Amino acid sequence: DTGVSQDPRHKITKRGQNVTFRCDPISEHNRLYWYRQTLGQGPEFLTYFQNEAQLEKSRLLSDRFSAERPKGSFSTLEIQRTEQGDSAMYLCASSLGTEDSVLTFGAGSRLTVL
Amino acid sequence: KQEVTQIPAALSVPEGENLVLNCSFTDSAIYNLQWFRQDPGKGLTSLLLIQSSQREQTSGRLNASLDKSSGRSTLYIAASQPGDSATYLCAVRRPSGSARQLTFGSGTQLTVLP
């Protein structure tokens, strides 16, 4: 296993378009997280899955954002009607189900909304 | 609400110097604290994880300490090298049983000059 994979690495879109990002976690990890990072800031938590169940969502995740993990493996993060403020790096991480497990992050998907 | 602060925001040192990066957090009720490294445009790499019951962790030239009661952690880098140039982020995790996301600081951008 080569770690957490994210696709695409870069996405440039026009305001109002929909975009979808995919995350493939480490295969034995049952927890999956999405974070958003803007320039010069640390990552901010968006949402968290344990297997296929979405257990927590941040208030940052507006109605235009939706995340799924249908079979408890890969996850998708969709942003509808993108706005310029959505421009950021979207990071995915995964971990085992124990409390002291370390999160392994992917390389991120950078979104630029024109 | 937990807040994590990292000072300084940027640091430039000559090669070979020992240095200390600082991290402070407002709520001492944490489960663990992690230090990450982030190279430009890339994801995060976990460096060290300190459980709330521990005082320090070491890995090679890196040593991280934790003083939970005062809400502080430091990352000590010995004999710095140009390859250490990156942004260093600290993150705290809430106690088990509550939300499991990490709260990150904004990072310290380190430049090691050859």
XYZ file of C-alpha atoms in Angstrom:
228
model
C 0.000 0.000 0.000
C 1.417 3.352 -1.010
C -0.395 5.562 1.471
C -3.340 7.916 1.107
C -4.060 8.907 -2.485
C -5.993 11.979 -3.559
C -7.274 12.888 -6.992
C -7.068 15.273 -8.718
C -4.011 17.014 -7.311
C -5.032 20.326 -8.831
C -8.392 21.606 -10.034
C -9.107 24.990 -11.565
C -12.748 25.809 -12.038
C -15.024 28.744 -12.669
C -17.292 30.097 -9.970
C -20.605 28.271 -9.913
C -19.294 24.949 -11.178
C -19.375 21.710 -9.201
C -16.190 19.836 -8.308
C -15.535 16.431 -6.782
C -12.435 15.176 -5.044
C -11.612 11.558 -4.345
C -9.606 10.039 -1.507
C -8.341 6.470 -1.310
C -7.192 5.734 2.248
C -4.751 3.108 3.435
C -6.665 -0.127 2.972
C -6.744 -1.303 6.593
C -7.708 2.137 7.966
C -11.349 2.386 8.956
C -11.291 6.093 9.835
C -11.175 8.792 7.194
C -10.989 12.556 7.649
C -11.315 15.593 5.387
C -9.552 18.854 6.204
C -9.329 22.205 4.408
C -6.205 24.339 4.443
C -5.907 27.903 3.198
C -2.621 29.660 2.527
C -0.635 30.355 5.675
C -3.062 28.530 7.941
C -3.194 25.118 9.517
C -5.697 22.527 8.291
C -9.275 22.869 9.556
C -11.436 19.846 10.205
C -14.368 19.317 7.832
C -15.734 15.831 8.430
C -14.911 12.349 9.679
C -16.016 8.817 8.765
C -15.747 5.570 10.645
C -16.204 2.913 7.995
C -19.134 4.163 5.891
C -20.736 6.212 8.656
C -20.214 9.978 8.654
C -19.916 10.610 12.379
C -19.148 14.291 12.531
C -19.341 17.383 10.368
C -17.835 20.789 11.066
C -19.878 23.956 10.795
C -17.431 24.851 8.027
C -19.168 22.231 5.888
C -21.954 24.311 4.363
C -24.927 22.873 2.473
C -22.905 23.121 -0.722
C -20.457 20.526 0.564
C -21.204 16.827 0.718
C -18.950 13.910 1.563
C -19.572 10.220 1.132
C -17.812 6.975 1.837
C -20.279 4.490 0.367
C -18.494 1.205 0.982
C -16.221 2.237 3.789
C -13.247 2.419 1.447
C -12.707 5.463 -0.790
C -14.411 8.780 -0.091
C -15.572 11.672 -2.226
C -15.966 15.332 -1.323
C -18.238 17.316 -3.624
C -18.560 21.081 -3.654
C -21.558 22.453 -5.497
C -21.822 25.988 -6.931
C -18.234 26.786 -6.055
C -17.320 30.222 -4.735
C -13.959 31.978 -4.751
C -13.775 31.451 -0.982
C -13.688 27.709 -1.572
C -10.181 28.017 -3.016
C -7.982 25.954 -0.709
C -6.089 22.713 -0.344
C -8.396 19.839 0.567
C -6.564 17.222 2.589
C -7.676 13.684 3.289
C -6.283 11.567 6.109
C -6.915 8.069 7.378
C -6.156 6.121 10.514
C -6.789 2.876 12.327
C -9.668 2.704 14.758
C -7.635 3.020 17.959
C -7.495 6.264 19.896
C -3.725 6.570 19.748
C -3.462 5.868 16.027
C -1.561 8.364 13.917
C -3.292 10.094 11.027
C -1.677 9.563 7.644
C -2.332 12.443 5.272
C -2.551 12.458 1.524
C -0.801 15.033 -0.654
C -3.999 17.050 -0.979
C -6.166 18.386 -3.774
C -5.664 22.059 -4.513
C -8.775 23.907 -5.691
C -8.650 27.264 -7.434
C -11.974 28.948 -8.145
C -11.767 31.750 -10.690
C -12.998 26.026 22.004
C -9.424 24.831 21.656
C -7.003 27.312 20.079
C -3.471 26.421 19.038
C -0.827 29.085 18.489
C 2.615 28.726 17.001
C 5.281 31.368 17.371
C 7.219 32.488 15.425
C 5.339 32.277 12.138
C 8.638 32.144 10.277
C 12.208 31.404 11.259
C 15.462 31.507 9.303
C 18.654 29.966 10.693
C 22.094 29.030 9.357
C 22.880 25.380 8.784
C 24.117 23.509 11.844
C 22.254 25.606 14.391
C 20.034 24.020 17.039
C 16.559 25.506 17.172
C 13.287 25.367 19.082
C 9.783 25.741 17.699
C 6.971 26.634 20.077
C 3.343 25.560 20.270
C 0.762 26.634 22.843
C -2.823 25.526 23.346
C -5.633 26.980 25.431
C -7.378 23.839 26.723
C -5.084 21.485 28.632
C -7.597 18.625 28.398
C -5.951 16.955 25.434
C -5.524 13.314 24.451
C -2.280 13.767 22.557
C -0.231 16.280 20.592
C 1.411 15.741 17.239
C 4.071 17.570 15.310
C 3.852 17.478 11.516
C 6.052 18.635 8.697
C 4.621 20.087 5.489
C 6.668 20.749 2.394
C 5.374 23.402 -0.066
C 2.272 22.233 -1.913
C 2.363 18.851 -0.217
C 0.468 16.973 2.455
C 1.502 16.518 6.065
C 4.054 14.059 7.400
C 3.773 13.048 11.037
C 7.037 13.579 12.933
C 6.277 12.870 16.578
C 3.236 12.044 18.676
C 3.196 12.670 22.430
C 0.465 11.144 24.564
C -0.984 13.363 27.288
C 0.722 11.239 29.937
C 4.155 11.641 28.356
C 6.661 14.466 28.737
C 8.699 14.010 25.592
C 9.377 11.975 22.492
C 12.538 11.692 20.423
C 13.206 10.677 16.848
C 16.686 11.167 15.467
C 17.572 14.865 15.608
C 14.055 15.780 16.741
C 12.845 16.031 20.324
C 9.345 17.113 21.270
C 8.313 18.017 24.802
C 4.894 18.482 26.318
C 3.854 20.459 29.396
C 0.130 19.851 29.465
C -0.556 21.899 32.580
C 0.880 25.054 31.032
C -0.480 24.269 27.576
C 2.876 24.209 25.828
C 4.926 22.006 23.566
C 8.298 22.537 21.942
C 9.987 20.869 19.000
C 13.762 20.883 19.247
C 15.752 20.309 16.072
C 19.428 19.589 16.542
C 22.136 20.399 13.990
C 19.693 21.795 11.435
C 20.161 21.018 7.736
C 18.818 22.698 4.573
C 16.611 19.635 4.079
C 14.799 20.550 7.292
C 13.342 23.605 5.545
C 9.563 23.207 5.668
C 6.522 24.328 7.624
C 6.148 22.650 11.003
C 2.645 22.274 12.410
C 1.520 21.145 15.817
C -1.917 19.699 16.426
C -3.808 18.627 19.536
C -6.437 15.929 19.747
C -9.413 16.080 22.076
C -9.839 13.373 24.686
C -11.288 10.028 23.757
C -15.074 9.841 23.667
C -15.505 13.283 22.131
C -14.848 14.519 18.631
C -11.728 12.965 17.261
C -10.476 15.672 14.974
C -7.202 17.488 15.403
C -6.931 21.219 16.025
C -3.921 22.644 14.212
C -1.788 25.693 14.715
C -0.911 27.896 11.749
C 2.621 26.538 11.609
C 6.169 27.851 11.703
C 7.860 28.195 8.327
C 11.485 27.174 8.823
C 14.277 28.037 6.408
C 17.729 26.576 7.011
C 20.354 28.449 5.034
C 23.334 26.514 3.629
